[in-house]
Amino acid sequence: MNRVLRKRIGVMVLAASSATILSIAPAAAITDIKISATQGSMTFHDDGDVFEVCDTNADGAGVLGRLYYKAIGGDWYVTDYEEDGGDAGCDKMPHDINGVGDYQMKLYWMGTGYPGVKIAESRVFNE
C-alpha cells in the first residue's frame, strides 16, 4: 500500500509541476528582437507589434527591412517591408504578429548598383 501511495503522489507532483510550467510559458512568449549591421538596424517591438527600420550609416544608401512569414506547411514569403534612408529618424511599420506560423526579419543594404544585399537576419519567431 505504501508503494502505491508513493507512486500516486509522484504522478500528482509531476502533473502539477508540468501544468505550472506550461501556464508560465505563454506569458514569456517573446520580447523585443533586434538585428543590426554597420549600415542599419531593424527592431521588432513586442509591445504594440511595431517594426522599426533605421539607416545608421551616412553612405547615401538606405536600408530595407523585410518581414517574412511562413504558414504551417507553407512556404516563406514577404508579408511586409519598410525602407529607411535620406531622412532624420527611423521608419516604423505596424504588423500584428500571431501565434500561427513563423516570422523572420531580414535587413538589406540598398547601395548604388545593388538590388539589395542582405546584411542581417533574425531567428525565426512567433507569439
PDB file of C-alpha atoms in Angstrom:
ATOM      1  CA  MET A   1       0.000   0.000   0.000  1.00  0.00           C
ATOM      2  CA  ASN A   2       2.842   2.378   0.812  1.00  0.00           C
ATOM      3  CA  ARG A   3       4.426   1.849  -2.615  1.00  0.00           C
ATOM      4  CA  VAL A   4       1.150   2.594  -4.453  1.00  0.00           C
ATOM      5  CA  LEU A   5       0.640   5.760  -2.424  1.00  0.00           C
ATOM      6  CA  ARG A   6       4.139   6.989  -3.286  1.00  0.00           C
ATOM      7  CA  LYS A   7       3.530   6.388  -6.996  1.00  0.00           C
ATOM      8  CA  ARG A   8       0.262   8.320  -6.895  1.00  0.00           C
ATOM      9  CA  ILE A   9       1.877  11.225  -5.073  1.00  0.00           C
ATOM     10  CA  GLY A  10       4.735  11.242  -7.595  1.00  0.00           C
ATOM     11  CA  VAL A  11       2.326  11.331 -10.529  1.00  0.00           C
ATOM     12  CA  MET A  12       0.349  14.185  -8.934  1.00  0.00           C
ATOM     13  CA  VAL A  13       3.538  16.216  -8.290  1.00  0.00           C
ATOM     14  CA  LEU A  14       4.693  15.671 -11.870  1.00  0.00           C
ATOM     15  CA  ALA A  15       1.297  16.710 -13.271  1.00  0.00           C
ATOM     16  CA  ALA A  16       1.147  19.820 -11.083  1.00  0.00           C
ATOM     17  CA  SER A  17       4.665  20.927 -11.991  1.00  0.00           C
ATOM     18  CA  SER A  18       4.009  20.347 -15.718  1.00  0.00           C
ATOM     19  CA  ALA A  19       0.817  22.418 -15.549  1.00  0.00           C
ATOM     20  CA  THR A  20       2.678  25.231 -13.791  1.00  0.00           C
ATOM     21  CA  ILE A  21       5.461  25.294 -16.387  1.00  0.00           C
ATOM     22  CA  LEU A  22       3.021  25.240 -19.315  1.00  0.00           C
ATOM     23  CA  SER A  23       0.936  28.064 -17.845  1.00  0.00           C
ATOM     24  CA  ILE A  24       4.017  30.271 -17.431  1.00  0.00           C
ATOM     25  CA  ALA A  25       5.354  29.761 -20.981  1.00  0.00           C
ATOM     26  CA  PRO A  26       2.786  31.854 -22.935  1.00  0.00           C
ATOM     27  CA  ALA A  27       3.391  34.911 -20.744  1.00  0.00           C
ATOM     28  CA  ALA A  28       7.072  34.901 -21.696  1.00  0.00           C
ATOM     29  CA  ALA A  29       6.470  34.085 -25.353  1.00  0.00           C
ATOM     30  CA  ILE A  30       8.612  36.815 -26.921  1.00  0.00           C
ATOM     31  CA  THR A  31      10.480  40.020 -26.228  1.00  0.00           C
ATOM     32  CA  ASP A  32      11.918  42.696 -28.484  1.00  0.00           C
ATOM     33  CA  ILE A  33      14.208  41.395 -31.227  1.00  0.00           C
ATOM     34  CA  LYS A  34      16.909  43.492 -32.895  1.00  0.00           C
ATOM     35  CA  ILE A  35      19.164  42.769 -35.859  1.00  0.00           C
ATOM     36  CA  SER A  36      21.856  45.170 -36.984  1.00  0.00           C
ATOM     37  CA  ALA A  37      24.879  45.781 -39.179  1.00  0.00           C
ATOM     38  CA  THR A  38      27.063  48.842 -39.801  1.00  0.00           C
ATOM     39  CA  GLN A  39      24.560  50.143 -42.379  1.00  0.00           C
ATOM     40  CA  GLY A  40      21.426  49.941 -40.211  1.00  0.00           C
ATOM     41  CA  SER A  41      19.141  48.014 -37.923  1.00  0.00           C
ATOM     42  CA  MET A  42      15.670  46.508 -37.669  1.00  0.00           C
ATOM     43  CA  THR A  43      13.856  46.032 -34.379  1.00  0.00           C
ATOM     44  CA  PHE A  44      10.633  44.239 -33.501  1.00  0.00           C
ATOM     45  CA  HIS A  45       8.908  45.865 -30.526  1.00  0.00           C
ATOM     46  CA  ASP A  46       6.635  43.218 -28.994  1.00  0.00           C
ATOM     47  CA  ASP A  47       4.609  45.861 -27.122  1.00  0.00           C
ATOM     48  CA  GLY A  48       2.325  47.022 -29.946  1.00  0.00           C
ATOM     49  CA  ASP A  49       3.749  44.742 -32.661  1.00  0.00           C
ATOM     50  CA  VAL A  50       5.734  47.511 -34.374  1.00  0.00           C
ATOM     51  CA  PHE A  51       8.823  47.086 -36.554  1.00  0.00           C
ATOM     52  CA  GLU A  52      11.399  49.871 -36.718  1.00  0.00           C
ATOM     53  CA  VAL A  53      13.913  50.182 -39.577  1.00  0.00           C
ATOM     54  CA  CYS A  54      16.880  52.565 -39.135  1.00  0.00           C
ATOM     55  CA  ASP A  55      19.571  53.691 -41.566  1.00  0.00           C
ATOM     56  CA  THR A  56      22.610  54.295 -39.340  1.00  0.00           C
ATOM     57  CA  ASN A  57      25.292  54.927 -41.966  1.00  0.00           C
ATOM     58  CA  ALA A  58      25.559  58.204 -43.906  1.00  0.00           C
ATOM     59  CA  ASP A  59      26.713  56.478 -47.101  1.00  0.00           C
ATOM     60  CA  GLY A  60      23.925  57.778 -49.352  1.00  0.00           C
ATOM     61  CA  ALA A  61      22.199  54.392 -49.469  1.00  0.00           C
ATOM     62  CA  GLY A  62      19.196  53.324 -47.441  1.00  0.00           C
ATOM     63  CA  VAL A  63      18.266  50.060 -45.798  1.00  0.00           C
ATOM     64  CA  LEU A  64      15.242  47.859 -46.406  1.00  0.00           C
ATOM     65  CA  GLY A  65      13.676  45.739 -43.686  1.00  0.00           C
ATOM     66  CA  ARG A  66      11.521  42.827 -44.780  1.00  0.00           C
ATOM     67  CA  LEU A  67       9.232  40.708 -42.634  1.00  0.00           C
ATOM     68  CA  TYR A  68       8.867  37.141 -43.883  1.00  0.00           C
ATOM     69  CA  TYR A  69       6.014  34.809 -42.920  1.00  0.00           C
ATOM     70  CA  LYS A  70       5.640  31.052 -43.250  1.00  0.00           C
ATOM     71  CA  ALA A  71       2.260  29.462 -42.582  1.00  0.00           C
ATOM     72  CA  ILE A  72       2.205  25.966 -41.129  1.00  0.00           C
ATOM     73  CA  GLY A  73       3.005  23.647 -44.028  1.00  0.00           C
ATOM     74  CA  GLY A  74       3.579  26.595 -46.388  1.00  0.00           C
ATOM     75  CA  ASP A  75       6.493  28.465 -47.929  1.00  0.00           C
ATOM     76  CA  TRP A  76       8.212  31.696 -46.853  1.00  0.00           C
ATOM     77  CA  TYR A  77       7.021  34.958 -48.421  1.00  0.00           C
ATOM     78  CA  VAL A  78       7.409  38.701 -47.766  1.00  0.00           C
ATOM     79  CA  THR A  79       4.416  39.861 -45.757  1.00  0.00           C
ATOM     80  CA  ASP A  80       5.527  43.461 -45.104  1.00  0.00           C
ATOM     81  CA  TYR A  81       8.506  45.780 -45.610  1.00  0.00           C
ATOM     82  CA  GLU A  82       9.791  49.256 -44.753  1.00  0.00           C
ATOM     83  CA  GLU A  83      12.696  51.295 -46.117  1.00  0.00           C
ATOM     84  CA  ASP A  84      14.687  53.999 -44.333  1.00  0.00           C
ATOM     85  CA  GLY A  85      17.332  56.383 -45.592  1.00  0.00           C
ATOM     86  CA  GLY A  86      17.843  60.001 -46.516  1.00  0.00           C
ATOM     87  CA  ASP A  87      15.812  61.457 -43.665  1.00  0.00           C
ATOM     88  CA  ALA A  88      16.116  62.012 -39.928  1.00  0.00           C
ATOM     89  CA  GLY A  89      14.860  59.294 -37.624  1.00  0.00           C
ATOM     90  CA  CYS A  90      13.725  55.747 -38.258  1.00  0.00           C
ATOM     91  CA  ASP A  91      10.703  54.459 -40.166  1.00  0.00           C
ATOM     92  CA  LYS A  92       8.119  52.227 -38.480  1.00  0.00           C
ATOM     93  CA  MET A  93       5.571  49.702 -39.663  1.00  0.00           C
ATOM     94  CA  PRO A  94       2.902  48.099 -37.507  1.00  0.00           C
ATOM     95  CA  HIS A  95       2.240  44.439 -38.203  1.00  0.00           C
ATOM     96  CA  ASP A  96       0.227  42.077 -35.993  1.00  0.00           C
ATOM     97  CA  ILE A  97       2.250  39.001 -35.079  1.00  0.00           C
ATOM     98  CA  ASN A  98       0.114  35.980 -34.258  1.00  0.00           C
ATOM     99  CA  GLY A  99       0.967  32.578 -32.885  1.00  0.00           C
ATOM    100  CA  VAL A 100       0.087  30.742 -36.099  1.00  0.00           C
ATOM    101  CA  GLY A 101       3.079  30.221 -38.372  1.00  0.00           C
ATOM    102  CA  ASP A 102       6.605  31.614 -38.202  1.00  0.00           C
ATOM    103  CA  TYR A 103       8.146  35.042 -38.835  1.00  0.00           C
ATOM    104  CA  GLN A 104      11.663  36.197 -39.659  1.00  0.00           C
ATOM    105  CA  MET A 105      13.174  39.658 -40.197  1.00  0.00           C
ATOM    106  CA  LYS A 106      15.830  40.347 -42.828  1.00  0.00           C
ATOM    107  CA  LEU A 107      17.694  43.608 -43.357  1.00  0.00           C
ATOM    108  CA  TYR A 108      19.090  44.663 -46.758  1.00  0.00           C
ATOM    109  CA  TRP A 109      21.517  47.433 -47.765  1.00  0.00           C
ATOM    110  CA  MET A 110      20.319  49.307 -50.862  1.00  0.00           C
ATOM    111  CA  GLY A 111      23.673  50.620 -52.133  1.00  0.00           C
ATOM    112  CA  THR A 112      24.097  52.194 -55.560  1.00  0.00           C
ATOM    113  CA  GLY A 113      24.161  49.496 -58.223  1.00  0.00           C
ATOM    114  CA  TYR A 114      22.988  46.817 -55.793  1.00  0.00           C
ATOM    115  CA  PRO A 115      19.445  45.406 -55.842  1.00  0.00           C
ATOM    116  CA  GLY A 116      19.653  44.729 -52.128  1.00  0.00           C
ATOM    117  CA  VAL A 117      22.398  42.961 -50.225  1.00  0.00           C
ATOM    118  CA  LYS A 118      21.275  41.008 -47.159  1.00  0.00           C
ATOM    119  CA  ILE A 119      23.258  42.286 -44.165  1.00  0.00           C
ATOM    120  CA  ALA A 120      21.390  40.725 -41.208  1.00  0.00           C
ATOM    121  CA  GLU A 121      18.625  38.268 -40.380  1.00  0.00           C
ATOM    122  CA  SER A 122      16.818  37.325 -37.189  1.00  0.00           C
ATOM    123  CA  ARG A 123      15.980  33.982 -35.713  1.00  0.00           C
ATOM    124  CA  VAL A 124      12.573  32.534 -36.563  1.00  0.00           C
ATOM    125  CA  PHE A 125       9.900  33.696 -34.091  1.00  0.00           C
ATOM    126  CA  ASN A 126       6.168  33.998 -33.349  1.00  0.00           C
ATOM    127  CA  GLU A 127       3.953  34.825 -30.374  1.00  0.00           C
TER     128      GLU A 127
END
